Short mmCIF file of C-alpha atoms in Angstrom, two decimals:
data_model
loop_
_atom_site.label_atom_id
_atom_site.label_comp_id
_atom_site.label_asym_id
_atom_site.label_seq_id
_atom_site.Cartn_x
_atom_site.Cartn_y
_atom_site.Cartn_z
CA UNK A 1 33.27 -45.25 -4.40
CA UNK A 2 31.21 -47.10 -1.94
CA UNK A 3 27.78 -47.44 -2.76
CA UNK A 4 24.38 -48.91 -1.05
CA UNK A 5 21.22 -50.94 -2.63
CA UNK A 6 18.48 -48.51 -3.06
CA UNK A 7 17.23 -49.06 0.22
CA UNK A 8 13.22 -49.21 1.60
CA UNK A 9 10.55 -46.68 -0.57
CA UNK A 10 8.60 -45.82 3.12
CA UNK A 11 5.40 -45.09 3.18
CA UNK A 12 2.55 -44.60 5.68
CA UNK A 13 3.48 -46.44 8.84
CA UNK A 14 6.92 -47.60 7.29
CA UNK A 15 10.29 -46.60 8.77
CA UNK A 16 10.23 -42.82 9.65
CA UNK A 17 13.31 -40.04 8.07
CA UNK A 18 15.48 -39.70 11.45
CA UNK A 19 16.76 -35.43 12.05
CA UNK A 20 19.97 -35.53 14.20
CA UNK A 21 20.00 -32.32 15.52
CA UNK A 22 17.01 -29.25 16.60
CA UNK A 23 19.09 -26.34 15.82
CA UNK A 24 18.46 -24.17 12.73
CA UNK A 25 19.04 -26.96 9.91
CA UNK A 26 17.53 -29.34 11.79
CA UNK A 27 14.15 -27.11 12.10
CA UNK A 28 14.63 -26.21 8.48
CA UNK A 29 14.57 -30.05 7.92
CA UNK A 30 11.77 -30.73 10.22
CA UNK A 31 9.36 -28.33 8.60
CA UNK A 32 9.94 -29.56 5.11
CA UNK A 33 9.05 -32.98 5.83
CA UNK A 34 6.06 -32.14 7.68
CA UNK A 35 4.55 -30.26 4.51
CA UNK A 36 4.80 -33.73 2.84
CA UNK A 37 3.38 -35.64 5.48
CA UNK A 38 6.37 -37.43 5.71
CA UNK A 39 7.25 -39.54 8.82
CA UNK A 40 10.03 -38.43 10.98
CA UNK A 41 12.00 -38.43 14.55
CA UNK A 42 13.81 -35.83 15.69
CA UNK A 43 16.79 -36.40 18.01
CA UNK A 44 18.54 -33.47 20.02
CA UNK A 45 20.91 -33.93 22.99
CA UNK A 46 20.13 -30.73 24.26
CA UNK A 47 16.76 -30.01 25.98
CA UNK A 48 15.30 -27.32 23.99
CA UNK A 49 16.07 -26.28 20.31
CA UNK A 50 18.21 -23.25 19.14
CA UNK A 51 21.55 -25.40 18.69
CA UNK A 52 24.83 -23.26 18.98
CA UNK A 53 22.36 -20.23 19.90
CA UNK A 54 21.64 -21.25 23.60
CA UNK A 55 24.66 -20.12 25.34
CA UNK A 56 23.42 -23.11 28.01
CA UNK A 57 23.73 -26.08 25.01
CA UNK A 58 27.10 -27.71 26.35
CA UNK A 59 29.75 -27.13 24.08
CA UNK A 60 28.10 -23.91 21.88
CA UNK A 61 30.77 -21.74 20.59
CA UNK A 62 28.43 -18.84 21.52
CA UNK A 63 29.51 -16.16 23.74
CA UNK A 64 27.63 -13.06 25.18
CA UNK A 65 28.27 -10.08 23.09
CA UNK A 66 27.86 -11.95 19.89
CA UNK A 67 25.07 -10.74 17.07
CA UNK A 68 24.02 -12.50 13.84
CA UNK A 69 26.45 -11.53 11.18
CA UNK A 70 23.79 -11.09 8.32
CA UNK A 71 21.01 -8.53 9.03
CA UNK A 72 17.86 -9.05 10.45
CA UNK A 73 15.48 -8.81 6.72
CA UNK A 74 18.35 -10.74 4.77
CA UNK A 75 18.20 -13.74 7.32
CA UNK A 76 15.32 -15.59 8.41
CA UNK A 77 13.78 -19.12 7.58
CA UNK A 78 11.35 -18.99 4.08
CA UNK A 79 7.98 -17.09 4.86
CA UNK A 80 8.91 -16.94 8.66
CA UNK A 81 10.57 -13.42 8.90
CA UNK A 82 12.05 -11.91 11.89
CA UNK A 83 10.32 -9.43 13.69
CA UNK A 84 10.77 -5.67 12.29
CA UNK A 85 11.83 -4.97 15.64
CA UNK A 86 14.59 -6.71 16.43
CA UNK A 87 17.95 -4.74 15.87
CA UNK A 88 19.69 -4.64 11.80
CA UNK A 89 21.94 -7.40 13.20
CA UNK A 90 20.06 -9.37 16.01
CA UNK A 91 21.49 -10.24 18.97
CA UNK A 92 21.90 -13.86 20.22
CA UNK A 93 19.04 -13.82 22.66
CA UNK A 94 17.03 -12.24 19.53
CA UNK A 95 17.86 -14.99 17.43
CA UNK A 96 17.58 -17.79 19.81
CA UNK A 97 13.73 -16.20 20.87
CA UNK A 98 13.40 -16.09 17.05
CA UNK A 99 14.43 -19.82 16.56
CA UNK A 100 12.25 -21.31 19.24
CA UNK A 101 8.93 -19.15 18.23
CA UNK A 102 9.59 -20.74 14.55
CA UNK A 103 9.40 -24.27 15.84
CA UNK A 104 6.49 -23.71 18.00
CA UNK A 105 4.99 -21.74 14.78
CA UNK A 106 4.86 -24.74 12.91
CA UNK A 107 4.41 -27.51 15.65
CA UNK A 108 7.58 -29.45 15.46
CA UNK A 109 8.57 -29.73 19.06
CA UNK A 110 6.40 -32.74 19.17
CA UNK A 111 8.44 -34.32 16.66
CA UNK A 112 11.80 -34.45 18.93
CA UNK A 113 13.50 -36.38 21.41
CA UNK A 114 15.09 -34.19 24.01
CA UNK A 115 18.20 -35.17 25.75
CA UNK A 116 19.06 -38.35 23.67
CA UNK A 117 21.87 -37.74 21.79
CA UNK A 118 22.87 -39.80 19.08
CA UNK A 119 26.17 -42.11 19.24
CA UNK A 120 25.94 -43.80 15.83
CA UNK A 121 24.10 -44.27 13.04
CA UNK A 122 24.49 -47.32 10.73
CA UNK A 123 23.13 -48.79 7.74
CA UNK A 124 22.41 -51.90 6.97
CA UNK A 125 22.40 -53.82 3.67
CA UNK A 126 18.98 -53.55 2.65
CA UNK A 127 19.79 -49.95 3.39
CA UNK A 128 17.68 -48.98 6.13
CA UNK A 129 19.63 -46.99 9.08
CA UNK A 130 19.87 -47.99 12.86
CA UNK A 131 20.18 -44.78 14.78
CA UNK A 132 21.79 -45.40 18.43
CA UNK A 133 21.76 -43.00 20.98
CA UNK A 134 22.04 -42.92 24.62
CA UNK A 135 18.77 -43.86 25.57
CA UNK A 136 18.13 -46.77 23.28
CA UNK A 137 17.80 -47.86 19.45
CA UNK A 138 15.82 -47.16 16.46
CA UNK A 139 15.06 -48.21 13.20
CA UNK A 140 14.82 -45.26 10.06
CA UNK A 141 14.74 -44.95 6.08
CA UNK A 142 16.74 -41.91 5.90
CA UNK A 143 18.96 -39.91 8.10
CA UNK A 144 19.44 -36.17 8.07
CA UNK A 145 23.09 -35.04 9.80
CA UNK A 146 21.87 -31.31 11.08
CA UNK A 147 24.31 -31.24 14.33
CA UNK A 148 26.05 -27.93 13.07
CA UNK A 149 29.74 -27.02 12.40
CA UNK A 150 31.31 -25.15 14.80
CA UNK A 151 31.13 -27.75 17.89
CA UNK A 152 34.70 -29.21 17.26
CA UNK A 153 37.54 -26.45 17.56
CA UNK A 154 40.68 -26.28 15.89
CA UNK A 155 43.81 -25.78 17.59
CA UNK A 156 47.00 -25.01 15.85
CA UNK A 157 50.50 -25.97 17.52
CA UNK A 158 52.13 -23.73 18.08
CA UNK A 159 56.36 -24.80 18.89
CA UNK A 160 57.56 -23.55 22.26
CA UNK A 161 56.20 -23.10 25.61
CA UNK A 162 53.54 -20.85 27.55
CA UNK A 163 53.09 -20.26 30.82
CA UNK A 164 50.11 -18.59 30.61
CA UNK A 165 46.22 -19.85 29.87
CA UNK A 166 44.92 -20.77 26.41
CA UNK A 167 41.74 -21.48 25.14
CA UNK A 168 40.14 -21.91 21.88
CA UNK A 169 36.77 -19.59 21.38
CA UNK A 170 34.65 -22.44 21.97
CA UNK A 171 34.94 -21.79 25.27
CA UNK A 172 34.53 -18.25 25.47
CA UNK A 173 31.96 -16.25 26.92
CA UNK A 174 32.06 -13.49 28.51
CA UNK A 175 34.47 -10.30 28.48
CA UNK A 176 34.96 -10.08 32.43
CA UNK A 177 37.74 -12.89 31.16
CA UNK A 178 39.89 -10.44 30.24
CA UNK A 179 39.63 -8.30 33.31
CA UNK A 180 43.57 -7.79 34.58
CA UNK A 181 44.80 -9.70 31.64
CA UNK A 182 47.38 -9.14 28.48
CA UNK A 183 45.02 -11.17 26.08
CA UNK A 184 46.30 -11.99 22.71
CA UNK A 185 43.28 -13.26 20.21
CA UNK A 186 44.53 -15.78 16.94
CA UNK A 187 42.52 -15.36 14.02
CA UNK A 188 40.47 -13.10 12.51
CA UNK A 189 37.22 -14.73 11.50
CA UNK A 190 34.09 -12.93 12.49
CA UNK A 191 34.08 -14.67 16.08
CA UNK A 192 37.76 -13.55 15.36
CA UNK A 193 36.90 -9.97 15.36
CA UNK A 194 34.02 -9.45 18.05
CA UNK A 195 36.20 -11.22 20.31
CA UNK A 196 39.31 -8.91 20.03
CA UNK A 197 36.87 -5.81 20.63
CA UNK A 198 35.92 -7.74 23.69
CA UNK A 199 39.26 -8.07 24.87
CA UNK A 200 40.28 -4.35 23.24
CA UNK A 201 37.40 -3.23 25.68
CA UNK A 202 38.16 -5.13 28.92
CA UNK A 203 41.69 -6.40 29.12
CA UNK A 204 44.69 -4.53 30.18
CA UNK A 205 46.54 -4.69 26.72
CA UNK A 206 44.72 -6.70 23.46
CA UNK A 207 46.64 -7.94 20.69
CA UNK A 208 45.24 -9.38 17.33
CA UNK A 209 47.41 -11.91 15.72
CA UNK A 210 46.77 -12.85 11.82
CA UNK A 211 48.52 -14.44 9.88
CA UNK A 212 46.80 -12.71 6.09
CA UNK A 213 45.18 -9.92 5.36
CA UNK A 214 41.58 -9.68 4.95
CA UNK A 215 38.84 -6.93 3.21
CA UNK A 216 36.53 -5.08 5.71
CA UNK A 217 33.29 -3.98 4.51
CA UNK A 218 31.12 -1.81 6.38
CA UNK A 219 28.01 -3.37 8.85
CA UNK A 220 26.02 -0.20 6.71
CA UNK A 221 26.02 1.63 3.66
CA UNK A 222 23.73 4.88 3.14
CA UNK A 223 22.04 3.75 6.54
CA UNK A 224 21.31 0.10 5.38
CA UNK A 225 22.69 -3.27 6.10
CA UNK A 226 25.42 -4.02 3.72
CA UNK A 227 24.92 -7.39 2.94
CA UNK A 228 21.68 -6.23 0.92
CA UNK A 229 23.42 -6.25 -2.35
CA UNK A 230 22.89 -9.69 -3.63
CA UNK A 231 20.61 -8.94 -6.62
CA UNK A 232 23.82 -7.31 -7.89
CA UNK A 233 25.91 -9.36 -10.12
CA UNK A 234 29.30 -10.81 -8.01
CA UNK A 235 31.75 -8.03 -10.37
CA UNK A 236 29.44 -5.21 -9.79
CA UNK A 237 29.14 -6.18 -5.98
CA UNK A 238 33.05 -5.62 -6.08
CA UNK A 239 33.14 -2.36 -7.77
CA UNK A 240 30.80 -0.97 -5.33
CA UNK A 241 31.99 -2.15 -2.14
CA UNK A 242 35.75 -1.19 -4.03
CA UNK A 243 34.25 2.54 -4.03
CA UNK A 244 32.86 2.22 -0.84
CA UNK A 245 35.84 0.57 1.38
CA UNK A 246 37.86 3.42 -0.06
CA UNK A 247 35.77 6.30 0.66
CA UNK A 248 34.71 4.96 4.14
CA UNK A 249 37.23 2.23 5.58
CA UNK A 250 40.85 3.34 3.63
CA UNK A 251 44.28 1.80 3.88
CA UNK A 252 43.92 -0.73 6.50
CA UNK A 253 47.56 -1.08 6.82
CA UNK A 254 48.09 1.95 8.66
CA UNK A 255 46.66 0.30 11.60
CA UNK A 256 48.83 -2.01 11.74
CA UNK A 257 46.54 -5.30 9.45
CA UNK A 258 48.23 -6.65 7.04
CA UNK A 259 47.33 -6.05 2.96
CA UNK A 260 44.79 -8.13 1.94
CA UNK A 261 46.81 -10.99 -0.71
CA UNK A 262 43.21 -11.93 -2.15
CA UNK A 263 40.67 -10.02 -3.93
CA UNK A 264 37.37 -8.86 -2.68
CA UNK A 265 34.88 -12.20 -2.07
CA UNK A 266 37.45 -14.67 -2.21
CA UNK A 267 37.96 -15.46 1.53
CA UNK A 268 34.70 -14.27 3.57
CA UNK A 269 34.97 -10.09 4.13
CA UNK A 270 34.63 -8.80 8.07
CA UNK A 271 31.91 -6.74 8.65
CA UNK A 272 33.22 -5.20 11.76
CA UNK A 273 34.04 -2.14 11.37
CA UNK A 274 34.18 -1.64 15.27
CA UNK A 275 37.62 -3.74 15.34
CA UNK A 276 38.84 -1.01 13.24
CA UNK A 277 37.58 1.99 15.46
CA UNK A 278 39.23 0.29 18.24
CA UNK A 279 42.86 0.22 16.49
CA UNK A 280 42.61 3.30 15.62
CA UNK A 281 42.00 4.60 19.44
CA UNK A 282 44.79 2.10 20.51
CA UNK A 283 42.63 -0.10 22.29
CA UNK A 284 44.07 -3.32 20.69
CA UNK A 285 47.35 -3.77 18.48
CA UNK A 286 47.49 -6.28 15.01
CA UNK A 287 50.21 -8.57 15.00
CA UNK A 288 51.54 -11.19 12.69
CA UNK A 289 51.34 -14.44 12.51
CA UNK A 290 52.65 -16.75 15.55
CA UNK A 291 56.33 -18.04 15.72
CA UNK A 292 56.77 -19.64 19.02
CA UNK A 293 56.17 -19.63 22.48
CA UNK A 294 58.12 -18.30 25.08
CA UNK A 295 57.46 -18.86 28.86
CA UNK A 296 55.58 -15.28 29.38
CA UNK A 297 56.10 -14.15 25.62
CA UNK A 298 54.66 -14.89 22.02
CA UNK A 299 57.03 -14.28 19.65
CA UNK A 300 55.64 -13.48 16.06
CA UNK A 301 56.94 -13.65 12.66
CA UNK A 302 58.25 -10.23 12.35
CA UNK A 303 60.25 -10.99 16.12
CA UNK A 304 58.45 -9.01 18.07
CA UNK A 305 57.57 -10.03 21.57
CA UNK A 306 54.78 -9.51 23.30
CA UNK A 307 54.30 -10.75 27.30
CA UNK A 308 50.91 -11.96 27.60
CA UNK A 309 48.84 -13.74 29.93
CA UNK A 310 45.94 -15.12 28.04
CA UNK A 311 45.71 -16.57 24.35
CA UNK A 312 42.34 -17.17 22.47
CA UNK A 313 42.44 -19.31 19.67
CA UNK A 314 39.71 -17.93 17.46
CA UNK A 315 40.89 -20.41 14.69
CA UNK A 316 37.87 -22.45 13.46
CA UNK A 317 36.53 -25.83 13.61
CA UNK A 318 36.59 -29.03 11.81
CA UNK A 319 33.19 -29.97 10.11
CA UNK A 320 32.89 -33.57 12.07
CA UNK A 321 30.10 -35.66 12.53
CA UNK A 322 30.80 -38.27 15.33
CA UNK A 323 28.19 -40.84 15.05
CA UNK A 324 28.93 -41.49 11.15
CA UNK A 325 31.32 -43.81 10.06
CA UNK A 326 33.63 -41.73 8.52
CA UNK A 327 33.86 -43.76 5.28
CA UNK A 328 30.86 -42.25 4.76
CA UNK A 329 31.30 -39.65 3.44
CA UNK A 330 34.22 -37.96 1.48
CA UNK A 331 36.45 -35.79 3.38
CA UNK A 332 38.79 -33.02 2.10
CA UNK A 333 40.27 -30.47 4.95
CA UNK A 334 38.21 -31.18 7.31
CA UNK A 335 34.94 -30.92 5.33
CA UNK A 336 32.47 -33.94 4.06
CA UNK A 337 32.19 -33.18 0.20
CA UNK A 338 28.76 -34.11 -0.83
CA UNK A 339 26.24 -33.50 -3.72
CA UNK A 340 25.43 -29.60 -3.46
CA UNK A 341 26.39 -29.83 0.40
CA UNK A 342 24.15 -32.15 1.43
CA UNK A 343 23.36 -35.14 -0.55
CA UNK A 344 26.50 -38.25 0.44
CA UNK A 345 27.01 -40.09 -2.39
CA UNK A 346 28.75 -42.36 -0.74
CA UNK A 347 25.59 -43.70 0.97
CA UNK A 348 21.93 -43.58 -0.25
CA UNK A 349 19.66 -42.01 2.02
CA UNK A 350 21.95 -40.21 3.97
CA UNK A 351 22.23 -35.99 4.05
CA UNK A 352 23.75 -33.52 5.71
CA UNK A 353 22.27 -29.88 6.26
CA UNK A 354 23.86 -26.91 6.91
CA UNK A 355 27.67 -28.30 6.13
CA UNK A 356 28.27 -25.32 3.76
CA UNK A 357 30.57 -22.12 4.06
CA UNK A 358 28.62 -19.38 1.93
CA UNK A 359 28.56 -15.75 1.39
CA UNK A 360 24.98 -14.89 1.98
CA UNK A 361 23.06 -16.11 4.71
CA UNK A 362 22.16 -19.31 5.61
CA UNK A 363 18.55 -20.27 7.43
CA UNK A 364 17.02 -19.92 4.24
CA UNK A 365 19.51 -21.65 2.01
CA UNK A 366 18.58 -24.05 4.53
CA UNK A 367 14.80 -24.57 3.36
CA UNK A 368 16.05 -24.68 -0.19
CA UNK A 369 17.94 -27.80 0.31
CA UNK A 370 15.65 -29.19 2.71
CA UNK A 371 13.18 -28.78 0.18
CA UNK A 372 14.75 -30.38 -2.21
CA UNK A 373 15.87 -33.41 0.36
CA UNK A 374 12.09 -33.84 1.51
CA UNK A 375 10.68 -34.18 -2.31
CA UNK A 376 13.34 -36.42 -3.17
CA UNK A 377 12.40 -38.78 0.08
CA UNK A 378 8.55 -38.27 -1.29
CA UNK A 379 9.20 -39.02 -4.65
CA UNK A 380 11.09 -42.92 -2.89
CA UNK A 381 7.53 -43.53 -1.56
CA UNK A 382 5.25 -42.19 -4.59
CA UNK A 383 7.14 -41.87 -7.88
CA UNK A 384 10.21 -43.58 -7.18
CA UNK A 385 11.11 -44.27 -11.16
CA UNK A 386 11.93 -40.09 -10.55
CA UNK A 387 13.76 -40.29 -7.34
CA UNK A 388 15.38 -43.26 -8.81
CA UNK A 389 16.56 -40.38 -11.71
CA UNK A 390 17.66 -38.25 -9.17
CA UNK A 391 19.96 -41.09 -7.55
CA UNK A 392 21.91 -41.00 -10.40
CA UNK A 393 22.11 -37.30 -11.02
CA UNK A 394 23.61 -37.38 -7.20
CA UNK A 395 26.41 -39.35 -8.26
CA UNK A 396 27.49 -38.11 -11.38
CA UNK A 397 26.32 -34.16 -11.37
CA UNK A 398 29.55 -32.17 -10.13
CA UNK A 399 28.39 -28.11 -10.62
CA UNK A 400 30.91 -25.89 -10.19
CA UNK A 401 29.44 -23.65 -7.78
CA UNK A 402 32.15 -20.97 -7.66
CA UNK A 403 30.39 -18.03 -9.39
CA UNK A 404 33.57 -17.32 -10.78
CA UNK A 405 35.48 -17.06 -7.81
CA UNK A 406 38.98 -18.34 -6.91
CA UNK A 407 38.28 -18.54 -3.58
CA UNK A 408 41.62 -18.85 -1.85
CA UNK A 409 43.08 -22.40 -0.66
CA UNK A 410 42.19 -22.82 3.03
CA UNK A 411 40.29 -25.89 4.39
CA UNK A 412 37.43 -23.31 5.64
CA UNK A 413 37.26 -22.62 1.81
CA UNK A 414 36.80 -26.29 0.22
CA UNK A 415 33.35 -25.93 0.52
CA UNK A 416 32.73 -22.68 -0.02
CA UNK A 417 29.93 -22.06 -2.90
CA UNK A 418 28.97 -18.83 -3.98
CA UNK A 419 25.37 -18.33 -3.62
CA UNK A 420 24.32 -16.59 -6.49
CA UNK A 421 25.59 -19.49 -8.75
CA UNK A 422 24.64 -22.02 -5.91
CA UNK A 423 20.57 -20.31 -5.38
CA UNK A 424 20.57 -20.87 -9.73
CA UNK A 425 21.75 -24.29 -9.82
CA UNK A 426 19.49 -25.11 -7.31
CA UNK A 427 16.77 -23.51 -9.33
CA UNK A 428 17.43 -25.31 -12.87
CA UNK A 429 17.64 -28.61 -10.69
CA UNK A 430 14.18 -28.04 -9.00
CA UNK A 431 12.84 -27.32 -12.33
CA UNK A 432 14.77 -30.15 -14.33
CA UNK A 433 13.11 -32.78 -11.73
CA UNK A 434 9.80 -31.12 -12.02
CA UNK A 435 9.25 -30.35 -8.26
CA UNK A 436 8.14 -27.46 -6.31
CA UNK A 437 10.48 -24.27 -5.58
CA UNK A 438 10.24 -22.56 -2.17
CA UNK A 439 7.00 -20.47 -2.69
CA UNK A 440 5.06 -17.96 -0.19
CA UNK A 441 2.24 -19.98 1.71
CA UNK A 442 3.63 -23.29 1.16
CA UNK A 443 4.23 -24.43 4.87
CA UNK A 444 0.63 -22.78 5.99
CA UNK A 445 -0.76 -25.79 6.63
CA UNK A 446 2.03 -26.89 8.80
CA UNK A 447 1.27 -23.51 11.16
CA UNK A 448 -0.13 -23.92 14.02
CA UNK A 449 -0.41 -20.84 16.14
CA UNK A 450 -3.23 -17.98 15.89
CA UNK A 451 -0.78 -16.09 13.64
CA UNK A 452 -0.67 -18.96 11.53
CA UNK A 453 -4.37 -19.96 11.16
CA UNK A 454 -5.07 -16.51 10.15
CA UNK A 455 -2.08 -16.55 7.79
CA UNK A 456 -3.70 -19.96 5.97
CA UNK A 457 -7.24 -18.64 6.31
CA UNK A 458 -6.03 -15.02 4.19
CA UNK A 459 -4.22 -17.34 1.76
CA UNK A 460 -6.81 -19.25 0.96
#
């Protein structure tokens, strides 16, 4: 394994922390570092912050009809909620309003560098980064990798030849696509899913081609969001929803969806219960798997035939990150394997954020590790015989952050973590290396709207 000198302790006016990327994460990141007073720039290619939640960002994956897939008082940054009146799951214009009114909360547009996106970073062997980007150079102690995952598609082949048009969901956006159109969607992730009701609602016949099974679990339960069940332990979590998928959702199969050949938890579960109403009203018909192409026709596994005029690959993306050397990091399926997600250890000083699969949400796993990456750059300048401690517990520490779950062997599934196990291990560490856990009031003095003031002044 590859590893780098410690590298510069900054402090005041030393080399700043550089944040590729102003979505989510890359907030998440921003805020952290500002409760510490630590130096930073900020570089985003777009020109505003929200990442893959302005449908205008080139190359977002987001499309009109889509929602949040947590609800609206399980997701959120730390000690920033979202507003009790936004819808259970927000929409993307809620979440994107939401986004932007948490960086101007706590001041960190001034912080970023609009349209300049970065084109590499590299370190050199003192261990201090160059960050290059369109519009010129500079010079950093640190870098953060917050650019998102779902920016570069993956697109099975697929033998044969089609006639028709194909896309992959990253370039979907709105249902009047399917206006006229036979439209068969691949995949059925939660993108997956939404877009097949699109299509089930627009296009002249829909088709949903998978090649597994997968569990459905209800958006509610007793009139509340179902992803609310957390503080449950992960077998008792599967009893219930057992009881209630039964009761409420049934045999799947008779629709047409293939049995599930995983249990509950193991692959990610669809809440969208809406694909369901619309196989069950014949608005869109589940397929297998793809076997070829032919001219006009798909042919699937079972060899059936269908003649359509429009496939939508709704098959994921690979986790890249263009502007670092690959050798950077360590790869499997597509994925960069690092130290609970975010911490390389194949280079000091260099994280990623938000490069996790999970079953929970994620903005405020997001502060968690942010919090953790912004004491460990604090403790380089002021106590660095700790962060020095901390080095080494990066490269040696491998957690099994499973929960207890074989998740099933997929490359969307080599970094999955299971967030109860995942929230605790985060926990002891925070506690082993005597820092500060995410606590209510914390970022106060980082707030800098009316709201805010009167937030700090209450609290203290």
């Amino acid at each position: 394994m590859t590893t780098t000198p410690a590298g510069p302790t900054p402090r005041d006016g030393d080399l700043p922390v550089a944040i590729i990327g102003a979505g989510p994460a890359g907030l998440s990141a921003a805020r952290a570092l500002r409760r510490l007073d630590i130096p930073y720039v900020q570089f985003e290619r777009h020109s505003d912050v929200g990442g893959i939640w302005d449908i205008d960002n080139p190359g977002t994956p987001m499309y009109r009809s889509a929602h949040f897939i947590s609800s609206r008082d399980k997701s959120g940054f730390f000690d920033h909620p979202m507003p009790e009146d936004f819808a259970d799951y927000p929409s993307r214009e809620q979440i994107l309003r939401y986004t932007r009114t948490f960086a101007d909360e706590f001041g960190l547009r001034r912080g970023i560098r609009f349209n300049t996106p970065v084109t590499a970073v590299e370190q050199a062997a003192d261990g201090t980064w160059t960050v290059r980007t369109e519009n010129g150079e500079s010079r950093a102690a640190a870098v953060i990798c917050a650019t998102g995952v779902t920016w570069d598609p993956q697109m099975p082949q697929v033998p044969g030849t089609f006639d028709g048009q194909v896309i992959h969901s990253v370039a979907y956006r709105d249902p009047d696509l399917f206006a006229g159109k036979r439209a068969l969607i691949v995949g059925l992730g939660n993108s997956g899913a939404d877009i097949a009701c699109d299509a089930a609602a627009n296009a002249d016949a829909a088709f949903i081609s998978t090649r597994r099974g997968y569990h459905f679990v209800p958006k509610h339960t007793f009139g509340r969001p179902s992803d609310q069940t957390e503080w449950l332990p992960i077998w008792a979590e599967r009893l219930f929803y057992g009881v209630v998928r039964r009761v409420m959702i049934g045999d799947v199969t008779r629709w047409g969806l293939q049995r599930p050949d995983h249990r509950l938890f193991e692959s990610h579960p669809l809440l969208n219960t809406q694909l369901l109403h619309h196989l069950q009203h014949g608005d869109i018909a589940a397929k297998p798997g793809i076997d070829r192409f032919d001219r006009r026709e798909v042919v699937f596994t079972d060899g059936s035939r269908e003649q359509v005029d429009l496939v939508v690959f709704a098959t994921g993306y690979r986790m890249s990150i263009p502007y670092a050397p690959s050798d950077h990091f360590v790869w499997k399926g597509g994925r960069p394997q690092m130290y609970l997600t975010a911490f390389s250890r194949e280079r000091h000083n260099l994280f990623g954020l938000g490069y996790l699969e999970v079953n929970s949400s994620a903005y405020t796993l997001f502060d968690h590790i942010a919090n953790l990456i912004a004491q460990y750059l604090d403790d380089q300048r002021h106590r660095p015989e700790r962060a020095e401690r901390f080095r080494r517990i990066i490269r040696s520490d491998r957690p099994d952050l499973s929960g207890g779950i074989r998740f099933i062997g997929s490359d969307r599934h080599a970094s999955y973590v299971e967030v109860r196990a995942y929230k605790k291990h985060l926990r002891a560490l925070t506690r082993r290396m005597g820092w500060t856990g995410l606590t209510p009031g914390m970022f106060d003095a980082a707030r800098t709207g009316a709201h805010g003031r009167a937030l700090a002044d209450d609290r203290h």
